[in-house]
Short mmCIF file of C-alpha atoms in Angstrom, two decimals:
data_model
loop_
_atom_site.label_atom_id
_atom_site.label_comp_id
_atom_site.label_asym_id
_atom_site.label_seq_id
_atom_site.Cartn_x
_atom_site.Cartn_y
_atom_site.Cartn_z
CA MET Z 11 34.24 -10.65 -86.15
CA GLN Z 12 32.06 -7.96 -87.44
CA TYR Z 13 29.49 -6.74 -84.81
CA ARG Z 14 26.24 -4.31 -85.49
CA ASN Z 15 23.59 -3.62 -82.82
CA ASN Z 16 20.33 -1.36 -82.42
CA PHE Z 17 20.60 -1.50 -78.87
CA ASN Z 18 19.09 2.01 -77.25
CA SER Z 19 21.21 2.61 -74.07
CA THR Z 20 20.43 5.34 -71.89
CA MET Z 21 21.65 8.52 -72.69
CA LEU Z 22 24.30 10.28 -70.20
CA ASP Z 23 23.44 13.96 -69.31
CA LYS Z 24 25.62 15.38 -71.53
CA GLU Z 25 24.04 13.38 -74.64
CA LEU Z 26 20.44 14.32 -73.12
CA PHE Z 27 21.30 17.74 -73.07
CA SER Z 28 22.85 17.88 -76.54
CA ALA Z 29 20.09 16.18 -78.03
CA ILE Z 30 17.24 18.89 -76.56
CA VAL Z 31 19.57 21.75 -77.96
CA LYS Z 32 19.21 19.84 -81.44
CA GLU Z 33 15.66 19.36 -81.08
CA LYS Z 34 15.65 23.16 -80.14
CA GLU Z 35 16.17 23.86 -83.84
CA GLU Z 36 13.20 22.35 -84.97
CA ARG Z 37 10.65 22.41 -82.29
CA GLY Z 38 9.14 26.02 -82.04
CA TYR Z 39 8.07 25.91 -78.12
CA TYR Z 40 11.47 26.25 -77.03
CA ASN Z 41 11.84 29.88 -78.43
CA LEU Z 42 8.91 31.29 -77.66
CA PRO Z 43 10.08 33.16 -74.44
CA PHE Z 44 11.88 35.44 -77.08
CA LYS Z 45 8.46 36.35 -78.94
CA ASP Z 46 7.81 40.03 -79.93
CA THR Z 47 4.49 40.99 -78.45
CA THR Z 48 3.62 44.15 -80.23
CA ALA Z 49 1.17 42.88 -82.53
CA PHE Z 50 -0.82 41.47 -79.42
CA LYS Z 51 -0.59 44.58 -77.44
CA GLU Z 52 -1.58 46.56 -80.06
CA TYR Z 53 -4.48 44.41 -81.18
CA ALA Z 54 -5.36 44.37 -77.41
CA ALA Z 55 -5.49 48.10 -77.05
CA THR Z 56 -8.34 48.24 -79.75
CA VAL Z 57 -10.79 45.64 -78.17
CA LYS Z 58 -13.75 47.73 -76.91
CA GLN Z 59 -15.46 44.87 -75.37
CA ASN Z 60 -15.79 43.56 -71.88
CA ASN Z 61 -16.22 40.22 -72.17
CA VAL Z 62 -13.57 37.87 -73.90
CA VAL Z 63 -14.68 34.23 -74.91
CA VAL Z 64 -11.98 31.83 -76.09
CA ILE Z 65 -13.44 29.51 -78.32
CA GLY Z 66 -11.46 25.91 -78.42
CA ILE Z 67 -10.33 22.66 -76.77
CA GLY Z 68 -7.37 21.32 -75.19
CA GLY Z 69 -4.00 22.78 -75.97
CA SER Z 70 -5.95 26.01 -77.52
CA THR Z 71 -7.51 26.66 -73.89
CA LEU Z 72 -5.83 24.53 -71.03
CA GLY Z 73 -2.50 26.83 -70.66
CA THR Z 74 -4.30 30.22 -70.89
CA TYR Z 75 -6.94 29.27 -68.51
CA ALA Z 76 -4.15 27.79 -66.23
CA ILE Z 77 -2.43 31.44 -65.93
CA TYR Z 78 -5.89 33.01 -66.05
CA GLN Z 79 -7.11 31.31 -63.05
CA PHE Z 80 -3.55 31.55 -61.34
CA LEU Z 81 -3.85 35.57 -61.68
CA LYS Z 82 -7.24 36.90 -61.75
CA HIS Z 83 -7.93 37.63 -58.14
CA SER Z 84 -4.54 38.96 -57.44
CA LYS Z 85 -4.99 41.74 -60.70
CA GLU Z 86 -7.11 44.33 -61.56
CA LEU Z 87 -7.92 42.90 -64.87
CA THR Z 88 -9.99 45.22 -67.40
CA LYS Z 89 -12.05 42.59 -68.77
CA GLU Z 90 -13.41 39.26 -68.29
CA LEU Z 91 -12.07 36.09 -69.82
CA PHE Z 92 -14.56 32.88 -70.56
CA PHE Z 93 -13.97 29.32 -71.87
CA LEU Z 94 -16.07 27.63 -74.36
CA GLU Z 95 -14.36 24.16 -74.70
CA THR Z 96 -16.89 21.45 -74.33
CA THR Z 97 -20.07 20.12 -76.05
CA ASP Z 98 -21.44 19.59 -73.04
CA PRO Z 99 -25.03 21.10 -73.72
CA ILE Z 100 -25.76 22.20 -69.99
CA ASP Z 101 -22.30 23.93 -69.64
CA ILE Z 102 -22.74 25.59 -73.05
CA GLN Z 103 -26.26 27.15 -71.94
CA SER Z 104 -25.10 27.79 -68.43
CA LYS Z 105 -22.01 29.97 -69.74
CA MET Z 106 -23.68 31.70 -72.61
CA LYS Z 107 -26.75 32.93 -70.56
CA ASN Z 108 -24.47 35.07 -68.30
CA ILE Z 109 -22.63 36.79 -71.13
CA ASP Z 110 -23.82 39.62 -73.02
CA VAL Z 111 -22.94 38.57 -76.54
CA GLU Z 112 -23.28 42.38 -77.92
CA ASP Z 113 -20.59 43.11 -75.73
CA THR Z 114 -18.02 40.19 -76.37
CA LEU Z 115 -14.92 39.81 -78.31
CA PHE Z 116 -14.86 35.59 -79.61
CA ILE Z 117 -11.21 34.36 -80.31
CA VAL Z 118 -11.67 30.75 -82.14
CA ILE Z 119 -8.63 28.92 -81.54
CA SER Z 120 -7.89 25.77 -83.59
CA LYS Z 121 -4.37 24.82 -84.91
CA SER Z 122 -5.86 22.56 -87.41
CA GLY Z 123 -8.58 24.64 -88.11
CA THR Z 124 -11.17 21.79 -88.11
CA THR Z 125 -11.44 20.89 -84.77
CA LEU Z 126 -14.75 19.34 -84.36
CA GLU Z 127 -15.54 20.66 -81.13
CA THR Z 128 -14.39 24.34 -81.64
CA VAL Z 129 -16.24 24.37 -85.32
CA ALA Z 130 -19.62 22.98 -83.31
CA LEU Z 131 -19.21 25.83 -80.66
CA PHE Z 132 -18.48 28.47 -83.23
CA LYS Z 133 -21.55 27.88 -85.04
CA TYR Z 134 -23.82 27.87 -82.17
CA VAL Z 135 -22.26 31.21 -81.05
CA ASN Z 136 -23.23 32.28 -84.91
CA SER Z 137 -26.82 31.34 -83.88
CA LEU Z 138 -26.79 34.05 -80.83
CA VAL Z 139 -24.85 36.60 -82.85
CA LYS Z 140 -23.50 37.93 -86.01
CA CYS Z 141 -19.85 36.88 -85.82
CA ASP Z 142 -17.84 39.06 -88.13
CA LYS Z 143 -14.54 41.18 -88.18
CA HIS Z 144 -15.76 43.62 -85.52
CA ASN Z 145 -16.07 40.82 -82.88
CA THR Z 146 -14.27 37.99 -84.06
CA VAL Z 147 -10.19 36.98 -84.41
CA VAL Z 148 -9.16 33.76 -85.25
CA ILE Z 149 -5.79 31.96 -84.10
CA THR Z 150 -4.71 29.01 -86.33
CA GLU Z 151 -2.27 27.52 -88.86
CA ASN Z 152 -1.55 30.16 -91.77
CA ASP Z 153 -2.78 27.43 -94.45
CA SER Z 154 -6.06 25.77 -92.22
CA LYS Z 155 -9.68 26.21 -93.48
CA LEU Z 156 -10.42 28.10 -90.29
CA ASN Z 157 -7.64 30.92 -91.75
CA THR Z 158 -9.51 30.70 -95.45
CA TYR Z 159 -12.53 31.62 -93.70
CA ALA Z 160 -11.28 34.26 -91.73
CA GLN Z 161 -9.75 35.82 -94.72
CA ALA Z 162 -13.24 35.11 -96.53
CA ASN Z 163 -15.01 37.56 -93.73
CA GLY Z 164 -12.10 40.02 -93.26
CA MET Z 165 -11.40 38.81 -89.86
CA LYS Z 166 -8.04 39.18 -88.03
CA MET Z 167 -6.04 36.29 -87.96
CA PHE Z 168 -3.02 35.46 -85.63
CA GLU Z 169 -0.91 32.62 -86.35
CA ILE Z 170 0.47 29.52 -84.67
CA PRO Z 171 3.53 28.27 -86.06
CA LYS Z 172 3.45 24.57 -87.68
CA ASN Z 173 6.36 23.35 -85.38
CA VAL Z 174 4.53 24.51 -82.19
CA GLY Z 175 2.27 21.99 -80.87
CA GLY Z 176 -1.11 22.68 -79.47
CA ARG Z 177 0.05 21.68 -75.92
CA PHE Z 178 3.07 23.56 -75.95
CA SER Z 179 1.52 26.74 -77.42
CA VAL Z 180 0.81 28.63 -74.23
CA LEU Z 181 3.50 31.29 -74.89
CA SER Z 182 2.63 31.74 -78.47
CA ALA Z 183 -0.48 33.69 -79.88
CA VAL Z 184 -2.83 30.94 -78.36
CA GLY Z 185 -2.13 32.42 -74.94
CA LEU Z 186 -0.40 35.75 -75.19
CA LEU Z 187 -3.49 37.16 -77.22
CA PRO Z 188 -6.48 36.57 -74.88
CA LEU Z 189 -4.15 37.43 -72.02
CA ALA Z 190 -3.01 40.37 -73.23
CA ILE Z 191 -6.74 41.80 -74.03
CA VAL Z 192 -7.84 41.30 -70.62
CA GLY Z 193 -4.77 42.96 -69.07
CA ILE Z 194 -2.34 40.47 -67.88
CA ASP Z 195 1.24 41.69 -68.65
CA ILE Z 196 2.44 39.32 -71.11
CA ASP Z 197 6.02 40.73 -71.38
CA THR Z 198 6.68 39.51 -67.79
CA LEU Z 199 5.22 36.41 -68.65
CA LEU Z 200 7.86 35.96 -71.41
CA ARG Z 201 10.42 37.00 -69.16
CA GLY Z 202 9.66 34.42 -66.36
CA ALA Z 203 10.01 31.51 -69.13
CA LYS Z 204 13.02 33.13 -70.59
CA ASN Z 205 14.92 33.22 -67.10
CA VAL Z 206 14.13 29.28 -67.00
CA HIS Z 207 15.32 28.97 -70.69
CA ASP Z 208 18.70 30.61 -70.13
CA SER Z 209 19.20 28.89 -66.82
CA PHE Z 210 18.76 25.68 -68.40
CA PHE Z 211 20.32 26.30 -71.76
CA GLU Z 212 23.79 27.91 -70.28
CA GLU Z 213 26.57 25.48 -71.00
CA SER Z 214 28.54 25.83 -67.67
CA ASP Z 215 26.97 23.71 -64.98
CA LEU Z 216 26.76 19.96 -66.11
CA GLU Z 217 30.38 18.95 -64.98
CA GLN Z 218 29.72 20.80 -61.48
CA ASN Z 219 29.67 18.13 -58.40
CA ASP Z 220 28.24 20.82 -55.76
CA ASP Z 221 25.34 19.91 -53.82
CA SER Z 222 23.02 22.77 -55.33
CA LEU Z 223 20.57 21.81 -58.04
CA SER Z 224 20.54 24.34 -61.07
CA ILE Z 225 17.28 24.59 -63.04
CA LYS Z 226 19.33 22.57 -65.47
CA LYS Z 227 20.67 19.76 -62.87
CA ARG Z 228 17.10 19.25 -61.28
CA VAL Z 229 15.14 19.12 -64.65
CA LEU Z 230 17.73 16.48 -66.04
CA LYS Z 231 17.51 14.43 -62.64
CA LYS Z 232 14.26 14.43 -62.45
CA ALA Z 233 13.47 13.29 -66.12
CA ARG Z 234 16.04 10.62 -65.61
CA PHE Z 235 14.37 9.11 -62.38
CA PHE Z 236 10.94 9.23 -64.10
CA ALA Z 237 12.63 7.39 -66.87
CA GLU Z 238 14.30 4.98 -65.28
CA TYR Z 239 11.83 4.06 -62.50
CA LYS Z 240 8.77 4.09 -64.96
CA ASN Z 241 7.74 0.58 -63.91
CA SER Z 242 7.74 1.09 -60.50
CA PHE Z 243 6.69 4.57 -60.11
CA ASN Z 244 4.38 5.22 -62.85
CA ILE Z 245 2.15 7.21 -61.29
CA ASN Z 246 3.09 11.27 -60.89
CA VAL Z 247 1.13 13.33 -58.65
CA VAL Z 248 1.50 17.07 -58.73
CA PHE Z 249 0.14 18.13 -55.09
CA SER Z 250 -0.45 21.97 -55.62
CA TYR Z 251 -0.86 24.16 -52.37
CA SER Z 252 -2.80 26.84 -53.59
CA SER Z 253 -6.28 26.64 -55.35
CA ARG Z 254 -5.06 29.18 -58.15
CA LEU Z 255 -3.25 26.30 -59.50
CA GLU Z 256 -6.26 24.16 -60.36
CA GLY Z 257 -5.90 25.28 -63.84
CA PHE Z 258 -2.31 24.41 -64.11
CA ASN Z 259 -3.08 20.84 -62.48
CA LYS Z 260 -5.19 20.49 -65.73
CA TRP Z 261 -2.81 21.45 -68.08
CA TYR Z 262 -0.12 19.72 -66.61
CA ILE Z 263 -2.44 16.56 -67.06
CA GLN Z 264 -2.75 17.07 -70.61
CA LEU Z 265 0.72 18.11 -71.26
CA TRP Z 266 2.24 14.75 -69.57
CA GLY Z 267 -0.43 12.47 -70.23
CA GLU Z 268 -0.79 13.24 -74.30
CA SER Z 269 2.97 13.68 -74.52
CA LEU Z 270 4.59 10.46 -72.68
CA GLY Z 271 1.60 8.16 -73.64
CA LYS Z 272 3.23 6.47 -76.72
CA LEU Z 273 4.77 3.77 -78.35
CA ASP Z 274 8.60 3.80 -78.27
CA ILE Z 275 10.90 3.05 -81.11
CA ASN Z 276 10.51 -0.65 -80.32
CA SER Z 277 6.77 -0.67 -80.61
CA THR Z 278 7.04 -1.00 -76.80
CA HIS Z 279 3.95 0.64 -74.98
CA GLN Z 280 5.62 3.62 -72.65
CA GLY Z 281 3.42 5.92 -70.07
CA LEU Z 282 3.35 7.68 -66.82
CA THR Z 283 0.30 8.45 -65.44
CA PRO Z 284 -0.31 12.32 -64.41
CA VAL Z 285 -2.43 13.44 -61.32
CA GLY Z 286 -3.36 17.01 -59.87
CA ILE Z 287 -4.47 17.74 -56.69
CA ILE Z 288 -4.79 20.72 -54.71
CA GLY Z 289 -3.75 21.15 -50.86
CA PRO Z 290 -5.20 21.42 -48.42
CA VAL Z 291 -8.43 19.94 -49.62
CA ASP Z 292 -7.10 16.70 -51.05
CA GLN Z 293 -5.09 16.16 -47.72
CA HIS Z 294 -8.66 14.74 -46.55
CA SER Z 295 -8.92 12.20 -49.46
CA PHE Z 296 -6.17 11.49 -51.89
CA LEU Z 297 -3.49 11.71 -49.20
CA GLN Z 298 -4.64 8.47 -47.61
CA LEU Z 299 -4.09 6.70 -50.77
CA ILE Z 300 -0.36 8.29 -50.86
CA ILE Z 301 0.47 7.43 -47.34
CA GLU Z 302 -0.90 3.78 -47.26
CA GLY Z 303 -1.45 2.73 -50.67
CA ARG Z 304 0.95 0.97 -53.37
CA ARG Z 305 4.21 2.33 -53.56
CA ASP Z 306 3.69 3.35 -57.38
CA LYS Z 307 3.55 7.13 -56.85
CA THR Z 308 6.16 9.97 -57.28
CA VAL Z 309 4.86 13.49 -55.60
CA THR Z 310 6.05 16.71 -56.33
CA PHE Z 311 4.58 19.41 -54.04
CA ILE Z 312 4.43 23.02 -55.14
CA LYS Z 313 4.01 25.71 -53.15
CA VAL Z 314 3.37 29.53 -53.16
CA ASN Z 315 6.14 31.47 -50.67
CA ASP Z 316 3.79 35.06 -50.98
CA PHE Z 317 0.16 35.16 -51.64
CA HIS Z 318 0.06 38.91 -51.66
CA CYS Z 319 -2.80 38.65 -49.32
CA ASP Z 320 -2.90 39.38 -45.21
CA LEU Z 321 -5.99 37.50 -44.30
CA SER Z 322 -5.79 36.06 -40.79
CA VAL Z 323 -7.96 33.66 -38.82
CA PRO Z 324 -10.12 35.90 -36.76
CA ASP Z 325 -8.98 36.38 -32.85
CA ILE Z 326 -12.22 35.17 -31.64
CA THR Z 327 -13.24 31.89 -29.42
CA LEU Z 328 -16.18 29.96 -30.41
CA LYS Z 329 -17.76 28.14 -27.36
CA GLY Z 330 -16.86 24.44 -27.39
CA LEU Z 331 -13.97 25.24 -29.75
CA GLU Z 332 -11.71 26.83 -27.32
CA GLU Z 333 -9.13 23.81 -27.70
CA LEU Z 334 -8.67 25.43 -31.29
CA ASP Z 335 -7.75 29.22 -30.20
CA TYR Z 336 -4.07 28.51 -30.96
CA ILE Z 337 -4.91 29.17 -34.70
CA ASN Z 338 -6.00 32.80 -33.96
CA ASN Z 339 -4.53 35.61 -35.55
CA ILE Z 340 -2.53 33.13 -38.12
CA LYS Z 341 -2.19 34.55 -41.58
CA PHE Z 342 -4.29 32.02 -44.10
CA SER Z 343 -1.21 32.00 -46.24
CA SER Z 344 1.24 30.73 -43.43
CA LEU Z 345 -1.40 28.41 -42.45
CA ILE Z 346 -1.87 26.45 -46.00
CA ASN Z 347 2.05 26.77 -46.15
CA GLU Z 348 2.43 25.13 -42.46
CA GLN Z 349 0.10 22.40 -43.98
CA ALA Z 350 1.80 21.95 -47.03
CA ASP Z 351 5.14 21.42 -44.67
CA ALA Z 352 3.56 18.95 -42.34
CA THR Z 353 2.44 16.84 -45.40
CA ILE Z 354 5.78 16.73 -46.69
CA GLU Z 355 6.98 16.14 -43.37
CA ALA Z 356 5.01 12.96 -43.20
CA ILE Z 357 5.77 11.49 -46.50
CA CYS Z 358 9.44 12.05 -46.21
CA SER Z 359 9.56 10.59 -42.84
CA LEU Z 360 8.30 7.13 -44.80
CA ASN Z 361 11.67 6.87 -46.81
CA ASP Z 362 9.80 5.19 -49.74
CA ILE Z 363 7.69 7.61 -51.76
CA PRO Z 364 9.81 9.68 -54.11
CA CYS Z 365 9.13 13.36 -53.64
CA ASP Z 366 10.47 16.71 -54.26
CA VAL Z 367 9.21 20.24 -53.47
CA MET Z 368 9.06 23.38 -55.43
CA ASN Z 369 8.40 26.78 -54.57
CA ILE Z 370 7.19 29.61 -56.49
CA ASP Z 371 7.87 33.12 -55.20
CA ASP Z 372 4.51 34.57 -55.71
CA ILE Z 373 1.41 35.09 -57.45
CA SER Z 374 2.59 36.55 -60.89
CA GLU Z 375 2.86 36.18 -64.35
CA TYR Z 376 6.74 35.90 -63.86
CA SER Z 377 6.01 32.94 -61.52
CA ILE Z 378 3.47 30.68 -63.71
CA ALA Z 379 5.31 31.08 -66.78
CA GLY Z 380 8.55 30.03 -65.30
CA LEU Z 381 6.66 27.06 -63.83
CA MET Z 382 5.01 26.02 -67.00
CA TYR Z 383 8.03 26.28 -68.96
CA GLU Z 384 9.95 24.03 -66.70
CA TYR Z 385 7.21 21.63 -66.83
CA GLU Z 386 7.54 21.80 -70.71
CA LEU Z 387 11.22 20.96 -70.76
CA LEU Z 388 11.00 18.09 -68.24
CA THR Z 389 8.27 16.53 -70.67
CA SER Z 390 10.64 17.08 -73.30
CA LEU Z 391 13.31 15.38 -71.16
CA THR Z 392 11.53 12.54 -69.97
CA ALA Z 393 10.44 11.64 -73.94
CA LYS Z 394 13.92 11.55 -75.02
CA LEU Z 395 14.88 9.23 -72.19
CA LEU Z 396 11.89 6.79 -73.07
CA GLN Z 397 12.44 7.26 -76.51
CA ILE Z 398 9.44 8.48 -77.82
CA ASN Z 399 7.90 11.06 -79.95
CA CYS Z 400 6.79 13.60 -77.62
CA TYR Z 401 4.88 15.97 -80.01
CA ASN Z 402 2.26 13.56 -81.91
CA GLN Z 403 -0.74 12.09 -80.52
CA PRO Z 404 -2.01 9.30 -82.72
CA GLY Z 405 -4.42 7.62 -80.12
CA VAL Z 406 -6.12 10.85 -80.12
CA GLU Z 407 -6.33 11.03 -84.02
CA SER Z 408 -7.71 7.50 -84.06
CA GLY Z 409 -10.50 8.69 -81.88
CA LYS Z 410 -11.13 11.71 -84.11
CA LYS Z 411 -11.58 9.47 -87.33
CA ILE Z 412 -13.91 6.96 -85.60
CA LEU Z 413 -16.25 9.89 -84.24
CA LYS Z 414 -16.11 11.29 -87.63
CA GLU Z 415 -17.32 8.06 -89.43
CA LYS Z 416 -20.00 7.64 -86.91
CA LEU Z 417 -21.21 11.39 -87.63
CA LEU Z 418 -21.25 11.06 -91.20
CA LYS Z 419 -23.10 7.62 -90.99
CA GLY Z 420 -25.52 9.16 -88.78
CA GLN Z 421 -26.36 11.69 -91.61
#
């Protein structure tokens, strides 16, 4: 008897890890932690303007914004960073009226070089100030039309490698250049990501049966759970206990949604729905849905161990509110983490909501880069198990084609 099949069985951890090691040879984001930062730092040292405006959308801005928002109130940055990323006319006007365009460096970012929103915004900026080699730099693919434009106008260009997708590009020139210009330590950023890279790709710990979870084992375990329980728990909530992580939440939503909402190799619709919320604010809204709503959600809590801030609740009594004096003298950093722990305990006690807790050390370049790189790995691993292409976005492209046809017809 002869037998052939095309059944696609679930990969073992060893097979999954081997598949990622092989993919690492083709997909450039895996190796970005090893990138030479010299060119970015040298260019950053030449920038005289006090304002930096990034013009881009999606993967061209979200990762950079996530890191900048996380760090900007804890670092003594040398310049202010702004983002033009929407065609909302009120947003455009409200941002630009507060920026001195004569004291601004514009960074135009588009991997393809023809992103409609980015070009439209760049056209608007050109109507306000002459954009030239003295105040404009371009980040794009080497053979894009945007690079052709930059060369024709003598503008500095930094390359986005073709094998680095936009939503995985934060540790390329896309993020490193603007962050270096405003004074963020990009070498420490890369060290944080490299630590996660090295911990994941080491060969030694897959066969160990100890209870402690290395980065490799915890990411593999989490990806497998998401894939195996995709029909039961298809909503994945990131509950970040720091307002500094709001930008990270937005980045995660794009990374997760655009990477995993795909047709698999059998043309079956796949997808996991990302939700990003902030504690303690959303304890007073979305938490109710988690606790008593349908059991279709996983929850990942992200806590910050050290906020590097000693702000405390004042030791004062408010008439009529004396019963709350037990919070006096408590550091706000302790209070927010106690609120997180109470919420975690409330959810864990129910025993039917899958959840995990990630503690990042502090508000630093090292911590945020490690967190983001781990989420990139998690996304790639989950995609492998779902048997989808993690790196394309045909659903997005179809909308772009329709828009172009409509605009051309309108002309």
